[in-house]
PDB file of C-alpha atoms and ligand atoms in Angstrom:
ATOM      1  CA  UNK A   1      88.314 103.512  88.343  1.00  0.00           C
ATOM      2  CA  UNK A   2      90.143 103.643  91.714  1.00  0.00           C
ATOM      3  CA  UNK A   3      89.331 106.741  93.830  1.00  0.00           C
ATOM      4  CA  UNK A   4      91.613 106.471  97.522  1.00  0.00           C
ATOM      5  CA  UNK A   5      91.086 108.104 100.846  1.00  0.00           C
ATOM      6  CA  UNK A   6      95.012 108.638 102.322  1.00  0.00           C
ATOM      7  CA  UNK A   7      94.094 109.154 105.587  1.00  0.00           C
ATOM      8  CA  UNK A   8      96.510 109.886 108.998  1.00  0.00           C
ATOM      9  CA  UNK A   9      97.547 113.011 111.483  1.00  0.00           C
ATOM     10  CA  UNK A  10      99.181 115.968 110.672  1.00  0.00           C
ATOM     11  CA  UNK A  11     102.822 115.121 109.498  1.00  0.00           C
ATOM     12  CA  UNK A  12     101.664 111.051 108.751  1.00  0.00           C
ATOM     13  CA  UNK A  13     102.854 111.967 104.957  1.00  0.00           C
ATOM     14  CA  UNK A  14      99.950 111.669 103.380  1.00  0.00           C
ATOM     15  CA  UNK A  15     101.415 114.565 100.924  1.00  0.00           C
ATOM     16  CA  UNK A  16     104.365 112.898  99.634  1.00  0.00           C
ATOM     17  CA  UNK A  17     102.734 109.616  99.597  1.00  0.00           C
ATOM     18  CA  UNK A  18      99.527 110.777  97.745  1.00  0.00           C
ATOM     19  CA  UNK A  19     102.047 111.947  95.227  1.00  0.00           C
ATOM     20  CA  UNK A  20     103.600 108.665  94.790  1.00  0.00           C
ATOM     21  CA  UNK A  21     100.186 106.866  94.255  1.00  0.00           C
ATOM     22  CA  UNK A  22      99.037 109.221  91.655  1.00  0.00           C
ATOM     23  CA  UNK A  23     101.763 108.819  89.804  1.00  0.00           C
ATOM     24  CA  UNK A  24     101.564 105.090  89.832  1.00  0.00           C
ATOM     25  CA  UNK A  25      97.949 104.292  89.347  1.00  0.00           C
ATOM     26  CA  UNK A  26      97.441 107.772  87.081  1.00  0.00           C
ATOM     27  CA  UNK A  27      95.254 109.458  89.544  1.00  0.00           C
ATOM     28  CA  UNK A  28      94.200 113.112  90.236  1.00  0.00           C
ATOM     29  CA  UNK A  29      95.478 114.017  93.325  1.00  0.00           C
ATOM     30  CA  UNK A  30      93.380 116.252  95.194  1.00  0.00           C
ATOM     31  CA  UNK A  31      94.427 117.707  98.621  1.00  0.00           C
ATOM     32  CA  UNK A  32      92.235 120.360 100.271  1.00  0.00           C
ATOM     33  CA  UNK A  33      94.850 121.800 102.806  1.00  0.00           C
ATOM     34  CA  UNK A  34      96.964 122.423  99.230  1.00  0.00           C
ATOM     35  CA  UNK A  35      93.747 123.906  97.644  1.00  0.00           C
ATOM     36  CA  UNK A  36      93.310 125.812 100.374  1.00  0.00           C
ATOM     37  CA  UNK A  37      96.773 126.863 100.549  1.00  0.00           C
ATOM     38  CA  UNK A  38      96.809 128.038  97.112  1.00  0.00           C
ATOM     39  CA  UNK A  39      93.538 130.398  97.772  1.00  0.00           C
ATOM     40  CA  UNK A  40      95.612 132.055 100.338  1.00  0.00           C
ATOM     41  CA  UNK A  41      98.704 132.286  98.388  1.00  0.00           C
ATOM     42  CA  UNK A  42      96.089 133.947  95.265  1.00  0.00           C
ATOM     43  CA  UNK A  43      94.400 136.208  98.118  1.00  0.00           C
ATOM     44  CA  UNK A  44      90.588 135.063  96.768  1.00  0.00           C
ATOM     45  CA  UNK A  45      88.104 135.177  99.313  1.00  0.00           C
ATOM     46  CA  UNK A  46      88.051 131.907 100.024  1.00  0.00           C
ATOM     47  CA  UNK A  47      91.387 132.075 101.381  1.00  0.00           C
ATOM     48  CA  UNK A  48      90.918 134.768 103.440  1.00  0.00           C
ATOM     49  CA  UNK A  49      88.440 132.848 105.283  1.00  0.00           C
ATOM     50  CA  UNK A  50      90.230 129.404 105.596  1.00  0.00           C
ATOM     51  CA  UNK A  51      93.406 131.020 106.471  1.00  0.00           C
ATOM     52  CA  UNK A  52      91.160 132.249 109.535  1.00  0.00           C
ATOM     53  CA  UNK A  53      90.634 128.771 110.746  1.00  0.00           C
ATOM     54  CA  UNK A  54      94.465 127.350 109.022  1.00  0.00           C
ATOM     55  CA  UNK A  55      95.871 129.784 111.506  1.00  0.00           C
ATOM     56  CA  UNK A  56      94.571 128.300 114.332  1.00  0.00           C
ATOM     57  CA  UNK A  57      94.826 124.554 113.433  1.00  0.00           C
ATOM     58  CA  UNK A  58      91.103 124.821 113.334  1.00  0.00           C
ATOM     59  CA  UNK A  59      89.207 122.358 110.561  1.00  0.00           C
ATOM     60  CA  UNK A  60      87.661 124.791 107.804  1.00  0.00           C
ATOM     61  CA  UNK A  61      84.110 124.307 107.589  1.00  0.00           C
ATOM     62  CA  UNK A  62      82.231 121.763 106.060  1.00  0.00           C
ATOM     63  CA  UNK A  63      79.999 123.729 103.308  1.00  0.00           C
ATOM     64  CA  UNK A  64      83.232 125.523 102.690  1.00  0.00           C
ATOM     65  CA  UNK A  65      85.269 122.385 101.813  1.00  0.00           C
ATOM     66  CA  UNK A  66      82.887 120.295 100.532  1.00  0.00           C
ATOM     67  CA  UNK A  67      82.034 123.019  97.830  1.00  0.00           C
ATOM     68  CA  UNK A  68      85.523 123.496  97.073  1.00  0.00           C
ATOM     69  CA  UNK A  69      86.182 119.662  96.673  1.00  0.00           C
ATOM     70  CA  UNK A  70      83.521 118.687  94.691  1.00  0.00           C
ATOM     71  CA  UNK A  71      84.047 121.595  91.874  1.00  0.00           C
ATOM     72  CA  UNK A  72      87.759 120.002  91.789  1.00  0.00           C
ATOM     73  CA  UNK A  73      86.731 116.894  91.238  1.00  0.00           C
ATOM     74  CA  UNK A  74      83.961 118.514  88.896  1.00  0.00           C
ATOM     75  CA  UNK A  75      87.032 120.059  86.710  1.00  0.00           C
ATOM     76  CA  UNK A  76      88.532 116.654  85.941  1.00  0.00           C
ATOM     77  CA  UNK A  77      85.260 115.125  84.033  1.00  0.00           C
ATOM     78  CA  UNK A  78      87.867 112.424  82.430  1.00  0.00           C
ATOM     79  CA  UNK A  79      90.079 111.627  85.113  1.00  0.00           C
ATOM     80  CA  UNK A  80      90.841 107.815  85.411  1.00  0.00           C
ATOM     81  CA  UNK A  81      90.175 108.301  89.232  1.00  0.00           C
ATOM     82  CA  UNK A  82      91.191 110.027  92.655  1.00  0.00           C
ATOM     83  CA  UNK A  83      93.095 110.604  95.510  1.00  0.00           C
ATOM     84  CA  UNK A  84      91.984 112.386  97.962  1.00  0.00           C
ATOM     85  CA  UNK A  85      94.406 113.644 100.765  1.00  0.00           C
ATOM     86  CA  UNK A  86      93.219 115.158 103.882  1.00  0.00           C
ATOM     87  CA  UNK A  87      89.111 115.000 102.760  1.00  0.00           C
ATOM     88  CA  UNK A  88      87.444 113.986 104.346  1.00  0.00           C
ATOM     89  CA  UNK A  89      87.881 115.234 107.992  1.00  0.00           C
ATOM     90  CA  UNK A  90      84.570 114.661 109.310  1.00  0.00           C
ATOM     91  CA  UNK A  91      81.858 112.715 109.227  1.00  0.00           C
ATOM     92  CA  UNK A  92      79.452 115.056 107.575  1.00  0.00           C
ATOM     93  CA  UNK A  93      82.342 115.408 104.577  1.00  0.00           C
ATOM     94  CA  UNK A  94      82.480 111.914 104.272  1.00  0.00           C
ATOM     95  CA  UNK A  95      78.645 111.307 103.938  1.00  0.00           C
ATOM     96  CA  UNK A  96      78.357 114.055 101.323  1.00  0.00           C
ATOM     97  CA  UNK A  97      81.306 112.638  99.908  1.00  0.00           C
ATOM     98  CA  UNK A  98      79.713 109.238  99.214  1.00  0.00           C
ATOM     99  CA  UNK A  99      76.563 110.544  97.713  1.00  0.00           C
ATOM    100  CA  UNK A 100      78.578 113.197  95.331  1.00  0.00           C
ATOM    101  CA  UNK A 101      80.283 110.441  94.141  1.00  0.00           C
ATOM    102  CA  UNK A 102      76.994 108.832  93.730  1.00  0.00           C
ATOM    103  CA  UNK A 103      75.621 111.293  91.384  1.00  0.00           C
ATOM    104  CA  UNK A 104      79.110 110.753  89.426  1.00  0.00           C
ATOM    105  CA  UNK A 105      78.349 107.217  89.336  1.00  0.00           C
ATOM    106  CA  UNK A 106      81.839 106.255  91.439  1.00  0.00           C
ATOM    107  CA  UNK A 107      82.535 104.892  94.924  1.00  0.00           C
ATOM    108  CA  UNK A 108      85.335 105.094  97.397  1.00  0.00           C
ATOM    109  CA  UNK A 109      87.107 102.030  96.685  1.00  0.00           C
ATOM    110  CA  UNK A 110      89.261 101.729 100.216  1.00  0.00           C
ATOM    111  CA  UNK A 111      90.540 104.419 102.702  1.00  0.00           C
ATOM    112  CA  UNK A 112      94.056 103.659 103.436  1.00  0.00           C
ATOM    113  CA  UNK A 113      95.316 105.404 107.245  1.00  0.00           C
ATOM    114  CA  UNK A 114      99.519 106.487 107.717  1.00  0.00           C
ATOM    115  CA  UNK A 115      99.793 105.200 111.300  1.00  0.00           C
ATOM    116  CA  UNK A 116     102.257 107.630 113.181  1.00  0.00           C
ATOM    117  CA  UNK A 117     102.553 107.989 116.842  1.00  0.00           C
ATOM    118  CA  UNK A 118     102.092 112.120 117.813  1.00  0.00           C
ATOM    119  CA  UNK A 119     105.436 112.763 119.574  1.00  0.00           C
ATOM    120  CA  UNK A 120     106.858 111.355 116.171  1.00  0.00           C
ATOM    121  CA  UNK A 121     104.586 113.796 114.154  1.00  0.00           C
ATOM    122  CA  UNK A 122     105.577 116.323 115.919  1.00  0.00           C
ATOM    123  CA  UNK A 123     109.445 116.452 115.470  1.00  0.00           C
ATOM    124  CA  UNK A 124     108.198 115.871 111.733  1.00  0.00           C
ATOM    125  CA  UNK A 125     106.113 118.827 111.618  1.00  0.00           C
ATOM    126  CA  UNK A 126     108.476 121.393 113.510  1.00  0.00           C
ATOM    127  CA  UNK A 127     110.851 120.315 111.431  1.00  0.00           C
ATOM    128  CA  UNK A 128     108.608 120.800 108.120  1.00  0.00           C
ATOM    129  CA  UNK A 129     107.938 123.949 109.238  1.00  0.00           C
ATOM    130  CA  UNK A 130     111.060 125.281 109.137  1.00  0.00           C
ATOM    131  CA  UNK A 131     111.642 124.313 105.335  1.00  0.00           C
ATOM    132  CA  UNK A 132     108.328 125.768 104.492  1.00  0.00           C
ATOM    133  CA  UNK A 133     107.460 128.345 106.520  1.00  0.00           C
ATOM    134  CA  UNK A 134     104.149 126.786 107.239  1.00  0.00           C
ATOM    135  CA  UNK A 135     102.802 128.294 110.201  1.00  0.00           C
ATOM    136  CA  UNK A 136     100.410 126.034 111.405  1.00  0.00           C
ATOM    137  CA  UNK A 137     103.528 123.546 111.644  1.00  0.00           C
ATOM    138  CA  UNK A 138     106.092 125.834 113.709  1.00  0.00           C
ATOM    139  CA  UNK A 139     103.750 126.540 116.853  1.00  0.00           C
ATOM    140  CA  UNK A 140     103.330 123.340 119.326  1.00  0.00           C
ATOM    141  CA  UNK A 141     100.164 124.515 120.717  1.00  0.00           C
ATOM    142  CA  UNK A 142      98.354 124.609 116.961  1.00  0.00           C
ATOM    143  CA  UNK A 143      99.988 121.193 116.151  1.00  0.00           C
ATOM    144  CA  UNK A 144      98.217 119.931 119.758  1.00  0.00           C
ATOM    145  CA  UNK A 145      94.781 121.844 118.737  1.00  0.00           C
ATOM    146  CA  UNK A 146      95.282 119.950 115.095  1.00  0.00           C
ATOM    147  CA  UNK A 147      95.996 116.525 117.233  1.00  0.00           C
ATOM    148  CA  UNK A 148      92.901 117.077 119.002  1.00  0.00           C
ATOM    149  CA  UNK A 149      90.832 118.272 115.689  1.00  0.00           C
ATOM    150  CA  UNK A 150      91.878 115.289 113.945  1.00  0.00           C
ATOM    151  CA  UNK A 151      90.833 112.806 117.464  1.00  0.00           C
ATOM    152  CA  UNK A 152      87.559 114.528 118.387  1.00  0.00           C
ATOM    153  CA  UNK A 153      86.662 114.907 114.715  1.00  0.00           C
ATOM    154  CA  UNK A 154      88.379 113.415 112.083  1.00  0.00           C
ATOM    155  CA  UNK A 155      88.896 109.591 114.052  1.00  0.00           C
ATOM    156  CA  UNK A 156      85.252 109.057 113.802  1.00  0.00           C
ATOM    157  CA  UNK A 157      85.497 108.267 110.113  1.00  0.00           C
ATOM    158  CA  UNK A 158      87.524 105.184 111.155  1.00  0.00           C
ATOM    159  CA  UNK A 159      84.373 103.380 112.273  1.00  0.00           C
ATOM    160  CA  UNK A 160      82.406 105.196 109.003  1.00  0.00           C
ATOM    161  CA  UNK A 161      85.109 103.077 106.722  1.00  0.00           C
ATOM    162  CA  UNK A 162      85.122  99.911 108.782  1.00  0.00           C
ATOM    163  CA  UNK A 163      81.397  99.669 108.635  1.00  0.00           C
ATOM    164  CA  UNK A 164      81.969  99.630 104.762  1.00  0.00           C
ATOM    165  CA  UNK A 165      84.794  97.442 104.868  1.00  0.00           C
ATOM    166  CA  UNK A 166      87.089 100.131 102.747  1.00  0.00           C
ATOM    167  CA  UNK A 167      89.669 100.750 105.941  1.00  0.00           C
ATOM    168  CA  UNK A 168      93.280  99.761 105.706  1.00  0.00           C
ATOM    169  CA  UNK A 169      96.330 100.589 108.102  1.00  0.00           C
ATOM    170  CA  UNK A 170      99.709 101.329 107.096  1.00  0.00           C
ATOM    171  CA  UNK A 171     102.715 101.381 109.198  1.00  0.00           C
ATOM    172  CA  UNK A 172     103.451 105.126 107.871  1.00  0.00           C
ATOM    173  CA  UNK A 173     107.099 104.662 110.025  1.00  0.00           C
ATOM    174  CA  UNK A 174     110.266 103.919 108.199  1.00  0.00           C
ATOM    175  CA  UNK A 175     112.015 104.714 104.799  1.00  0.00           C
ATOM    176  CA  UNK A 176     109.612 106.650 102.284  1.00  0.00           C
ATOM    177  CA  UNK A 177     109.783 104.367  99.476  1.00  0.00           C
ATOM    178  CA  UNK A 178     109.533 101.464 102.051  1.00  0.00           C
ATOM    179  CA  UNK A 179     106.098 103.253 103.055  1.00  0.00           C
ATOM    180  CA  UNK A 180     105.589 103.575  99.887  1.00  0.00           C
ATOM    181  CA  UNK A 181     105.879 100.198  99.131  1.00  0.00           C
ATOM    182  CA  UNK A 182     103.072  99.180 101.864  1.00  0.00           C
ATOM    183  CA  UNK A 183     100.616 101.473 100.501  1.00  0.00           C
ATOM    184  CA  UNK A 184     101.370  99.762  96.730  1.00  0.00           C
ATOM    185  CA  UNK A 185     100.952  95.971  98.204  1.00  0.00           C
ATOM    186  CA  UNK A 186      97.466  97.318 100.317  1.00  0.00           C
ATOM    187  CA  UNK A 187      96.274  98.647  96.984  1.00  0.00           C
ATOM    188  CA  UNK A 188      97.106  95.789  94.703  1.00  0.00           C
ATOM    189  CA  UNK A 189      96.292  93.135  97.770  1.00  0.00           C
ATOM    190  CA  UNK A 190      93.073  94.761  98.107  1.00  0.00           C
ATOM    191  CA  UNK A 191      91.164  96.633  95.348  1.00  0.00           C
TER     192      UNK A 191
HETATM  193  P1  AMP B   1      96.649 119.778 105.638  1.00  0.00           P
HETATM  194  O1  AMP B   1      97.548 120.392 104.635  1.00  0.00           O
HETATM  195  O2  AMP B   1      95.855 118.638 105.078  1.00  0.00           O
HETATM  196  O3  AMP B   1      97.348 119.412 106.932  1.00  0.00           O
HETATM  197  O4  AMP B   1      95.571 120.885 106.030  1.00  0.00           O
HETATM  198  C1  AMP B   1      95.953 122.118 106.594  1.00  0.00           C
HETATM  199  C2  AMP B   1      94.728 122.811 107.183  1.00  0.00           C
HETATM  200  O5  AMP B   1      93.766 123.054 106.153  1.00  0.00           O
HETATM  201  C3  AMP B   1      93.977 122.025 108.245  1.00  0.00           C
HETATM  202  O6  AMP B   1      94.572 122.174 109.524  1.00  0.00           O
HETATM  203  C4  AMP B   1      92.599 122.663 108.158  1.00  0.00           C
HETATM  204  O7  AMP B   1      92.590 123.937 108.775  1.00  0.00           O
HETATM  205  C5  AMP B   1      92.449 122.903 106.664  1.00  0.00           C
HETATM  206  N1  AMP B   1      91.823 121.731 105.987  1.00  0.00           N
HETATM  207  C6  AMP B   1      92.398 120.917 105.059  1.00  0.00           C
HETATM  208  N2  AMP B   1      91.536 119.959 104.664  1.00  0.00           N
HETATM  209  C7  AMP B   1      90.395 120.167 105.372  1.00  0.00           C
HETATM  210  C8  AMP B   1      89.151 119.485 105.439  1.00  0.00           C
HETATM  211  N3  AMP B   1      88.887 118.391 104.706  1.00  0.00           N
HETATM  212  N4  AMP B   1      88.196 119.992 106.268  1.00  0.00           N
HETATM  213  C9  AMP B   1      88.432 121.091 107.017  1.00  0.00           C
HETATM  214  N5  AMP B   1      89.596 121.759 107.024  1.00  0.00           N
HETATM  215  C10 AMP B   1      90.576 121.312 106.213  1.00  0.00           C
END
């Protein structure tokens, strides 16, 4: 079973490229922001409350998240393995993450990062949120408070992944499929 980390700033395209793994290696793909995006879309409770934080560019909270991730990886008892996008964020999500998947009898098998320079992300993200109407991607000063959410709290988990010897960068610059392509060869290279 593999089970992947895609890991990188707002705009790296961890999105599109998560898609592209599952669909080669057969994996669930689970992304929290899309999870979370869906609650708000369905009006639950749970939305209501992450949308407080989404709206901000703040990170939802852990006990929040973590709950939500591990009943979707609960509903997919005979899934061949994961991919998670944006989870973990923190340090505390990772931990919890590793001894969930513990109790599942799985691992993390390697953390892959989209390397993209900010001012970069940025014109990507301004841009994205004109397509979708995102909000969180049309206002400069919630992509900065993202930037800085991902630095003070997300970066962190570099280090947590080293230590394990699971990290892996990819150049996440360039032609999609040619990105793409990198992510494949780090997989196959390195699993
Ligand atoms: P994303 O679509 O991954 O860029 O996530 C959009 C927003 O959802 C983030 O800015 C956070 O507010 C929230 N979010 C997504 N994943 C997490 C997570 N693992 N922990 C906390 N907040 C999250």
């Amino acid at each position: 079973m593999i089970n992947l980390i895609l890991f990188g700033k707002p705009g790296s395209g961890k999105g599109t490229q998560a898609e592209f793994v599952k669909n080669k290696y057969d994996l669930i793909h689970i992304s929290t922001g899309d999870l979370f995006r869906n609650n708000i879309s369905n009006n639950t409770e749970l939305g209501l409350l992450a949308k407080s934080y989404m709206d901000k560019g703040d990170l939802v909270p852990d006990e929040v998240t973590i709950k939500m991730l591990e009943s979707e990886v609960n509903n997919h008892p005979n899934a061949k393995g994961f991919i998670f996008d944006g989870f973990p964020r923190t340090t505390v999500q990772a931990e919890i993450l590793d001894q969930f998947l513990i109790t599942l009898k799985l691992s993390i098998s390697m953390t892959i990062a989209l390397e993209v320079d900010e001012n970069l992300l940025i014109e990507r993200l301004i841009s994205r949120g004109k397509d979708s109407g995102r909000s969180d991607d049309q206002d400069r000063t919630k992509i900065q408070n993202r930037f800085d959410e991902y630095n003070k709290k997300t970066s962190p988990l570099i280090n947590y992944y080293k230590n394990q010897n699971k990290f892996f960068d990819v150049d996440g610059v360039g032609d999609i499929n040619e990105i793409s392509y990198r992510i494949f060869n780090t997989i196959d290279n390195n699993i």
